Amino acid sequence: MNTIKHIGILSSGGDAPGMNAAIRAVVRTAIYHGLQVSGIYRGYQGLVDNSINTMHSSSVSNIIQSGGTLLKTARCRDFLNKAGREKARQNLQEHGIDALVVIGGDGTFRGAKVFGDEFGFPVIGIPGTIDNDLYGTDNTIGYDTALNTIVNAVDKIRDTATAHNRLFFIEVMGREAGFLALSGGIASGAEVVLVPEIEDDYKQLHDFLKSGYKKGKNSSIVLVSEGDEIGGALRIAENVENTYPEYDVRVTILGHLQRGGAPSAYDRVSASRMGVSAVNALLDGKAGIMVGLVNHCIAHTSFGDALKHKKPLNAHLLEIMKILSI
Ligand code: ADP
């Protein structure tokens, strides 16, 4: 028989639009099943500092449309050592919390795994990061919103690039993964994308620069993933300017605006599905897993597997990018 009566919920690591929708889903599903639910502020730091409050259905009213996270987020050094995690365990015990749902990226899940293994404490993860770099889910919460933000920005830059016949290098987020750059490139009709996963993409850039000028293109957009091995849009643009003086080169770094804004409908629905499923999984006696979406269905992946595997870029999307940018 399942003994879970009181769930704690926190968001941790980098924020992502849609985290609020996931928090709302967890809180309301817990209440629906007659459980108590508490919000932990500032991620694992709130666990260590005992910053924990009871949540009600009304605590999550009117947040589904907001970016950021109601519970705040943080990076917590204390949680990296056993003494910090022991403090966290004591605080959870004091509040009578017997299970945790954590929303975050791979770092958050690393912490969740260590904590769960150390104390036999049930923890379920919900993937929340704009980078989409988690194995075991097709989309992470926030990715779709960030993608739409990128496409809106690139569309605007395309207007001015065309007016002046310019070549723009636009740097997007993604850490060591090129999901935002690749899908953003396809959706905005970029001429080239530079992603960390593809080693010879710099050659593709040179090929394009040679042929694009001859074709008389009146604007060119190159999306650069921040983790690209060549080293950022500014550096690449500088090299290109030196090698191809015929191009009028500009650089835009989209930066943190990719993290904010109202979550897209897709992110809100995904976050709601994952939030409901996370509580249901705990009630089914599951622990140490991430709840994701694979082929539009809820899928459970152990923290161990989610952390061990690197999610590859979709080969079909890479091919589409190549074909459509000629
Ligand atoms: P994200 O979840 O966005 O990847 P971070 O990598 O910053 O964000 O991780 C969030 C937090 O998870 C860290 O600040 C730390 O408190 C915790 N964490 C990360 N790795 C570990 C680990 N190996 N052991 C314990 N806690 C960890």
Short mmCIF file of C-alpha atoms and ligand atoms in Angstrom, two decimals:
data_model
loop_
_atom_site.label_atom_id
_atom_site.label_comp_id
_atom_site.label_asym_id
_atom_site.label_seq_id
_atom_site.Cartn_x
_atom_site.Cartn_y
_atom_site.Cartn_z
CA MET A 1 0.00 0.00 0.00
CA ASN A 2 1.22 3.47 -0.83
CA THR A 3 1.95 5.62 2.19
CA ILE A 4 2.61 8.97 0.55
CA LYS A 5 0.60 11.72 2.19
CA HIS A 6 2.57 14.88 1.71
CA ILE A 7 4.44 15.99 -1.44
CA GLY A 8 7.05 18.74 -1.69
CA ILE A 9 7.55 20.59 -4.98
CA LEU A 10 10.50 22.71 -6.12
CA SER A 11 12.00 24.23 -9.26
CA SER A 12 15.78 24.25 -9.60
CA GLY A 13 18.64 25.26 -11.90
CA GLY A 14 17.94 27.39 -14.98
CA ASP A 15 14.38 28.71 -15.20
CA ALA A 16 12.17 27.90 -18.16
CA PRO A 17 8.75 29.15 -19.27
CA GLY A 18 6.13 26.56 -18.32
CA MET A 19 7.61 25.71 -14.92
CA ASN A 20 4.61 27.48 -13.36
CA ALA A 21 2.19 25.32 -15.32
CA ALA A 22 4.01 22.23 -13.99
CA ILE A 23 3.92 23.52 -10.39
CA ARG A 24 0.19 24.23 -10.76
CA ALA A 25 -0.42 20.71 -12.09
CA VAL A 26 1.52 19.04 -9.26
CA VAL A 27 -0.20 21.11 -6.54
CA ARG A 28 -3.71 20.57 -7.90
CA THR A 29 -3.21 16.85 -8.63
CA ALA A 30 -1.91 16.29 -5.10
CA ILE A 31 -4.93 18.10 -3.65
CA TYR A 32 -7.25 16.18 -6.01
CA HIS A 33 -5.93 12.94 -4.49
CA GLY A 34 -6.35 14.24 -0.93
CA LEU A 35 -2.62 14.78 -0.30
CA GLN A 36 -0.93 17.69 1.40
CA VAL A 37 1.47 19.68 -0.73
CA SER A 38 4.23 22.14 0.19
CA GLY A 39 6.21 24.54 -1.98
CA ILE A 40 9.98 24.73 -1.47
CA TYR A 41 11.52 28.08 -2.45
CA ARG A 42 14.72 28.58 -4.44
CA GLY A 43 15.29 24.94 -5.36
CA TYR A 44 17.51 22.80 -3.16
CA GLN A 45 18.59 25.95 -1.30
CA GLY A 46 15.08 26.19 0.15
CA LEU A 47 15.31 22.59 1.33
CA VAL A 48 18.57 23.33 3.14
CA ASP A 49 17.33 26.69 4.52
CA ASN A 50 13.90 25.32 5.49
CA SER A 51 12.09 27.76 3.22
CA ILE A 52 8.97 25.63 2.86
CA ASN A 53 5.27 26.62 2.88
CA THR A 54 1.97 24.78 2.57
CA MET A 55 0.31 25.27 -0.81
CA HIS A 56 -3.39 25.34 -1.60
CA SER A 57 -5.28 25.25 -4.86
CA SER A 58 -5.47 29.06 -4.75
CA SER A 59 -1.68 29.30 -4.32
CA VAL A 60 -1.36 28.40 -8.00
CA SER A 61 -4.24 30.49 -9.36
CA ASN A 62 -3.46 32.69 -12.33
CA ILE A 63 0.07 31.41 -12.96
CA ILE A 64 -0.34 29.08 -15.95
CA GLN A 65 0.31 32.00 -18.33
CA SER A 66 3.43 33.34 -16.57
CA GLY A 67 7.06 32.68 -17.40
CA GLY A 68 9.66 32.27 -14.65
CA THR A 69 8.74 30.29 -11.57
CA LEU A 70 6.51 31.19 -8.64
CA LEU A 71 8.71 29.07 -6.36
CA LYS A 72 11.87 30.82 -7.61
CA THR A 73 14.95 28.86 -8.53
CA ALA A 74 18.58 28.78 -7.51
CA ARG A 75 21.82 26.92 -7.74
CA CYS A 76 22.73 25.42 -4.37
CA ARG A 77 26.30 24.61 -3.39
CA ASP A 78 25.25 23.17 0.00
CA PHE A 79 23.39 20.37 -1.75
CA LEU A 80 26.62 19.17 -3.34
CA ASN A 81 27.84 17.88 0.02
CA LYS A 82 26.38 15.34 2.37
CA ALA A 83 26.00 17.75 5.31
CA GLY A 84 23.78 20.03 3.18
CA ARG A 85 21.66 17.14 1.97
CA GLU A 86 21.34 15.79 5.54
CA LYS A 87 20.02 19.21 6.60
CA ALA A 88 17.54 19.02 3.71
CA ARG A 89 16.38 15.58 4.85
CA GLN A 90 15.84 16.80 8.41
CA ASN A 91 13.77 19.75 7.18
CA LEU A 92 11.63 17.47 5.04
CA GLN A 93 11.09 15.19 8.03
CA GLU A 94 10.15 18.14 10.24
CA HIS A 95 7.43 19.13 7.75
CA GLY A 96 6.25 15.54 7.33
CA ILE A 97 7.02 15.62 3.60
CA ASP A 98 7.45 12.07 2.34
CA ALA A 99 8.05 12.59 -1.41
CA LEU A 100 9.48 15.26 -3.71
CA VAL A 101 8.79 16.45 -7.25
CA VAL A 102 11.67 18.46 -8.73
CA ILE A 103 11.47 20.51 -11.92
CA GLY A 104 14.77 21.29 -13.63
CA GLY A 105 17.55 20.13 -15.90
CA ASP A 106 20.30 17.52 -15.69
CA GLY A 107 21.99 19.13 -12.66
CA THR A 108 18.71 19.07 -10.77
CA PHE A 109 18.27 15.38 -11.61
CA ARG A 110 21.84 14.62 -10.54
CA GLY A 111 21.01 16.13 -7.15
CA ALA A 112 17.70 14.24 -7.06
CA LYS A 113 19.42 10.94 -7.77
CA VAL A 114 22.09 11.44 -5.11
CA PHE A 115 19.47 12.46 -2.54
CA GLY A 116 17.08 9.65 -3.42
CA ASP A 117 19.84 7.00 -3.32
CA GLU A 118 21.37 8.34 -0.11
CA PHE A 119 18.20 8.46 1.98
CA GLY A 120 15.85 6.12 0.11
CA PHE A 121 13.66 9.18 -0.39
CA PRO A 122 11.12 9.08 -3.27
CA VAL A 123 11.85 11.78 -5.87
CA ILE A 124 10.28 12.28 -9.30
CA GLY A 125 11.72 14.70 -11.89
CA ILE A 126 9.98 16.88 -14.46
CA PRO A 127 12.27 18.08 -17.29
CA GLY A 128 12.31 21.88 -17.33
CA THR A 129 14.95 23.59 -19.47
CA ILE A 130 14.81 25.63 -22.67
CA ASP A 131 17.81 23.66 -24.02
CA ASN A 132 15.87 20.41 -24.61
CA ASP A 133 19.07 18.51 -23.76
CA LEU A 134 17.54 15.70 -21.71
CA TYR A 135 17.38 12.08 -22.76
CA GLY A 136 14.02 10.37 -22.17
CA THR A 137 11.74 13.12 -23.42
CA ASP A 138 11.15 14.56 -26.89
CA ASN A 139 10.59 18.03 -25.48
CA THR A 140 11.52 19.66 -22.20
CA ILE A 141 9.30 22.32 -20.66
CA GLY A 142 10.28 25.74 -22.00
CA TYR A 143 11.89 24.55 -25.22
CA ASP A 144 8.91 25.27 -27.45
CA THR A 145 8.45 28.75 -25.98
CA ALA A 146 12.14 29.60 -26.43
CA LEU A 147 12.00 28.30 -29.99
CA ASN A 148 9.10 30.60 -30.78
CA THR A 149 10.94 33.53 -29.20
CA ILE A 150 13.95 32.78 -31.40
CA VAL A 151 11.86 32.52 -34.57
CA ASN A 152 10.07 35.83 -33.83
CA ALA A 153 13.41 37.54 -33.28
CA VAL A 154 15.01 36.06 -36.41
CA ASP A 155 12.01 37.11 -38.53
CA LYS A 156 12.56 40.70 -37.40
CA ILE A 157 16.29 40.55 -38.03
CA ARG A 158 15.59 39.12 -41.50
CA ASP A 159 13.69 42.31 -42.40
CA THR A 160 16.62 44.57 -41.64
CA ALA A 161 19.14 42.09 -43.08
CA THR A 162 17.24 42.12 -46.37
CA ALA A 163 16.91 45.90 -46.42
CA HIS A 164 20.71 46.25 -46.20
CA ASN A 165 21.86 43.05 -47.94
CA ARG A 166 23.55 41.92 -44.75
CA LEU A 167 24.86 38.68 -43.33
CA PHE A 168 23.75 38.17 -39.71
CA PHE A 169 25.22 35.77 -37.19
CA ILE A 170 22.60 35.21 -34.51
CA GLU A 171 23.68 33.41 -31.35
CA VAL A 172 21.07 31.33 -29.53
CA MET A 173 21.17 29.43 -26.23
CA GLY A 174 21.35 25.65 -25.85
CA ARG A 175 24.51 25.00 -23.81
CA GLU A 176 26.24 21.96 -25.35
CA ALA A 177 23.20 21.05 -27.46
CA GLY A 178 22.02 22.40 -30.80
CA PHE A 179 18.26 21.76 -30.56
CA LEU A 180 17.29 25.44 -30.39
CA ALA A 181 19.64 26.39 -33.23
CA LEU A 182 18.59 23.53 -35.52
CA SER A 183 14.82 23.81 -35.15
CA GLY A 184 15.08 27.60 -34.94
CA GLY A 185 17.06 27.54 -38.20
CA ILE A 186 14.49 25.40 -40.01
CA ALA A 187 11.55 27.46 -38.73
CA SER A 188 13.12 30.80 -39.65
CA GLY A 189 14.59 29.73 -43.00
CA ALA A 190 18.19 30.29 -41.90
CA GLU A 191 20.89 29.67 -44.50
CA VAL A 192 23.26 27.83 -42.11
CA VAL A 193 23.15 26.55 -38.54
CA LEU A 194 26.27 25.93 -36.46
CA VAL A 195 25.70 23.36 -33.70
CA PRO A 196 28.08 21.62 -31.29
CA GLU A 197 27.04 18.13 -32.45
CA ILE A 198 28.27 18.62 -36.06
CA GLU A 199 32.00 18.91 -36.51
CA ASP A 200 32.20 19.94 -40.16
CA ASP A 201 29.55 22.66 -40.01
CA TYR A 202 32.19 25.36 -40.26
CA LYS A 203 33.09 23.93 -43.68
CA GLN A 204 29.40 24.12 -44.60
CA LEU A 205 29.49 27.79 -43.61
CA HIS A 206 32.45 28.44 -45.89
CA ASP A 207 30.79 26.59 -48.78
CA PHE A 208 27.70 28.68 -48.30
CA LEU A 209 29.61 31.95 -48.08
CA LYS A 210 31.40 31.21 -51.32
CA SER A 211 28.26 30.19 -53.27
CA GLY A 212 25.79 32.55 -51.53
CA TYR A 213 27.61 35.66 -52.69
CA LYS A 214 27.69 34.41 -56.25
CA LYS A 215 23.95 33.69 -56.11
CA GLY A 216 23.39 37.28 -55.08
CA LYS A 217 21.43 36.46 -51.92
CA ASN A 218 20.04 39.67 -50.48
CA SER A 219 20.17 38.54 -46.89
CA SER A 220 21.72 35.64 -45.01
CA ILE A 221 21.09 34.33 -41.53
CA VAL A 222 23.47 31.99 -39.71
CA LEU A 223 22.17 30.65 -36.39
CA VAL A 224 25.03 29.87 -34.01
CA SER A 225 24.47 27.66 -30.99
CA GLU A 226 26.24 29.14 -27.94
CA GLY A 227 28.04 25.81 -27.40
CA ASP A 228 29.42 25.53 -30.93
CA GLU A 229 33.02 24.35 -30.80
CA ILE A 230 34.26 27.26 -32.92
CA GLY A 231 33.38 29.63 -30.11
CA GLY A 232 30.43 32.02 -30.28
CA ALA A 233 28.89 34.26 -32.91
CA LEU A 234 31.24 37.21 -32.29
CA ARG A 235 34.37 35.18 -32.92
CA ILE A 236 32.97 33.45 -35.97
CA ALA A 237 31.77 36.77 -37.43
CA GLU A 238 35.20 38.29 -36.93
CA ASN A 239 36.85 35.42 -38.83
CA VAL A 240 34.30 35.67 -41.64
CA GLU A 241 34.73 39.43 -41.96
CA ASN A 242 38.47 38.95 -42.39
CA THR A 243 38.11 36.15 -44.95
CA TYR A 244 35.12 37.50 -46.92
CA PRO A 245 35.31 41.29 -47.01
CA GLU A 246 32.53 41.31 -49.63
CA TYR A 247 29.96 40.58 -46.88
CA ASP A 248 28.43 43.25 -44.64
CA VAL A 249 28.45 41.29 -41.38
CA ARG A 250 26.42 41.91 -38.20
CA VAL A 251 26.02 39.95 -34.96
CA THR A 252 23.04 39.60 -32.61
CA ILE A 253 23.22 37.64 -29.37
CA LEU A 254 19.67 36.87 -28.28
CA GLY A 255 20.68 36.12 -24.68
CA HIS A 256 18.29 35.85 -21.75
CA LEU A 257 15.20 37.06 -23.57
CA GLN A 258 15.01 33.41 -24.74
CA ARG A 259 14.27 32.37 -21.16
CA GLY A 260 11.33 34.68 -20.48
CA GLY A 261 7.80 35.35 -21.66
CA ALA A 262 4.45 33.60 -21.53
CA PRO A 263 4.78 29.86 -22.13
CA SER A 264 3.41 28.56 -25.44
CA ALA A 265 0.24 26.47 -25.46
CA TYR A 266 2.38 23.41 -26.21
CA ASP A 267 4.58 24.00 -23.15
CA ARG A 268 1.54 24.60 -20.93
CA VAL A 269 -0.11 21.36 -22.04
CA SER A 270 3.13 19.34 -21.74
CA ALA A 271 3.84 20.79 -18.30
CA SER A 272 0.28 19.98 -17.17
CA ARG A 273 0.58 16.41 -18.43
CA MET A 274 3.96 15.88 -16.78
CA GLY A 275 2.83 17.46 -13.49
CA VAL A 276 -0.26 15.25 -13.25
CA SER A 277 1.77 12.17 -14.21
CA ALA A 278 4.50 12.92 -11.67
CA VAL A 279 2.04 12.81 -8.77
CA ASN A 280 0.29 9.73 -10.19
CA ALA A 281 3.67 8.00 -10.51
CA LEU A 282 4.48 8.69 -6.84
CA LEU A 283 1.08 7.30 -5.86
CA ASP A 284 1.85 4.20 -7.95
CA GLY A 285 4.98 3.68 -5.84
CA LYS A 286 7.46 4.89 -8.47
CA ALA A 287 10.58 6.88 -7.56
CA GLY A 288 13.96 7.87 -9.00
CA ILE A 289 12.50 8.59 -12.43
CA MET A 290 11.91 11.47 -14.80
CA VAL A 291 8.47 11.87 -16.34
CA GLY A 292 8.79 12.79 -20.01
CA LEU A 293 6.91 12.74 -23.28
CA VAL A 294 8.00 10.32 -26.01
CA ASN A 295 5.96 10.14 -29.24
CA HIS A 296 3.27 12.22 -27.51
CA CYS A 297 2.87 9.68 -24.68
CA ILE A 298 4.02 9.88 -21.07
CA ALA A 299 7.27 7.94 -20.59
CA HIS A 300 9.25 7.17 -17.44
CA THR A 301 13.07 7.15 -17.53
CA SER A 302 15.26 6.40 -14.52
CA PHE A 303 17.46 9.30 -13.41
CA GLY A 304 20.42 7.01 -14.12
CA ASP A 305 19.43 6.54 -17.77
CA ALA A 306 18.41 10.16 -18.26
CA LEU A 307 21.83 11.29 -17.02
CA LYS A 308 23.89 8.60 -18.74
CA HIS A 309 22.62 9.11 -22.29
CA LYS A 310 23.07 12.15 -24.48
CA LYS A 311 20.00 12.96 -26.56
CA PRO A 312 21.09 13.13 -30.21
CA LEU A 313 19.95 15.79 -32.66
CA ASN A 314 17.23 14.47 -34.93
CA ALA A 315 18.99 13.25 -38.13
CA HIS A 316 15.89 13.97 -40.21
CA LEU A 317 15.88 17.61 -39.08
CA LEU A 318 19.57 17.90 -39.95
CA GLU A 319 18.83 16.63 -43.44
CA ILE A 320 15.86 18.96 -43.84
CA MET A 321 18.07 21.91 -42.87
CA LYS A 322 20.63 20.93 -45.50
CA ILE A 323 18.09 20.40 -48.27
CA LEU A 324 16.06 23.54 -47.66
CA SER A 325 18.94 25.96 -47.32
CA ILE A 326 20.37 25.54 -50.85
P1 ADP B 1 20.03 22.48 -14.15
O1 ADP B 1 19.09 21.65 -13.36
O2 ADP B 1 19.34 23.58 -14.88
O3 ADP B 1 20.95 21.65 -15.02
P2 ADP B 1 22.31 23.02 -12.33
O4 ADP B 1 23.29 22.23 -13.13
O5 ADP B 1 22.74 24.36 -11.85
O6 ADP B 1 20.94 23.29 -13.11
O7 ADP B 1 21.89 22.12 -11.07
C1 ADP B 1 20.93 22.60 -10.14
C2 ADP B 1 21.34 22.20 -8.75
O8 ADP B 1 21.31 20.78 -8.62
C3 ADP B 1 22.74 22.59 -8.34
O9 ADP B 1 22.85 23.94 -7.94
C4 ADP B 1 22.96 21.65 -7.14
O10 ADP B 1 22.34 22.16 -5.98
C5 ADP B 1 22.22 20.39 -7.58
N1 ADP B 1 23.19 19.40 -8.09
C6 ADP B 1 23.77 19.34 -9.31
N2 ADP B 1 24.64 18.31 -9.40
C7 ADP B 1 24.65 17.70 -8.18
C8 ADP B 1 25.33 16.59 -7.61
N3 ADP B 1 26.22 15.87 -8.31
N4 ADP B 1 25.05 16.25 -6.33
C9 ADP B 1 24.16 16.95 -5.61
N5 ADP B 1 23.47 18.02 -6.08
C10 ADP B 1 23.70 18.39 -7.34
#
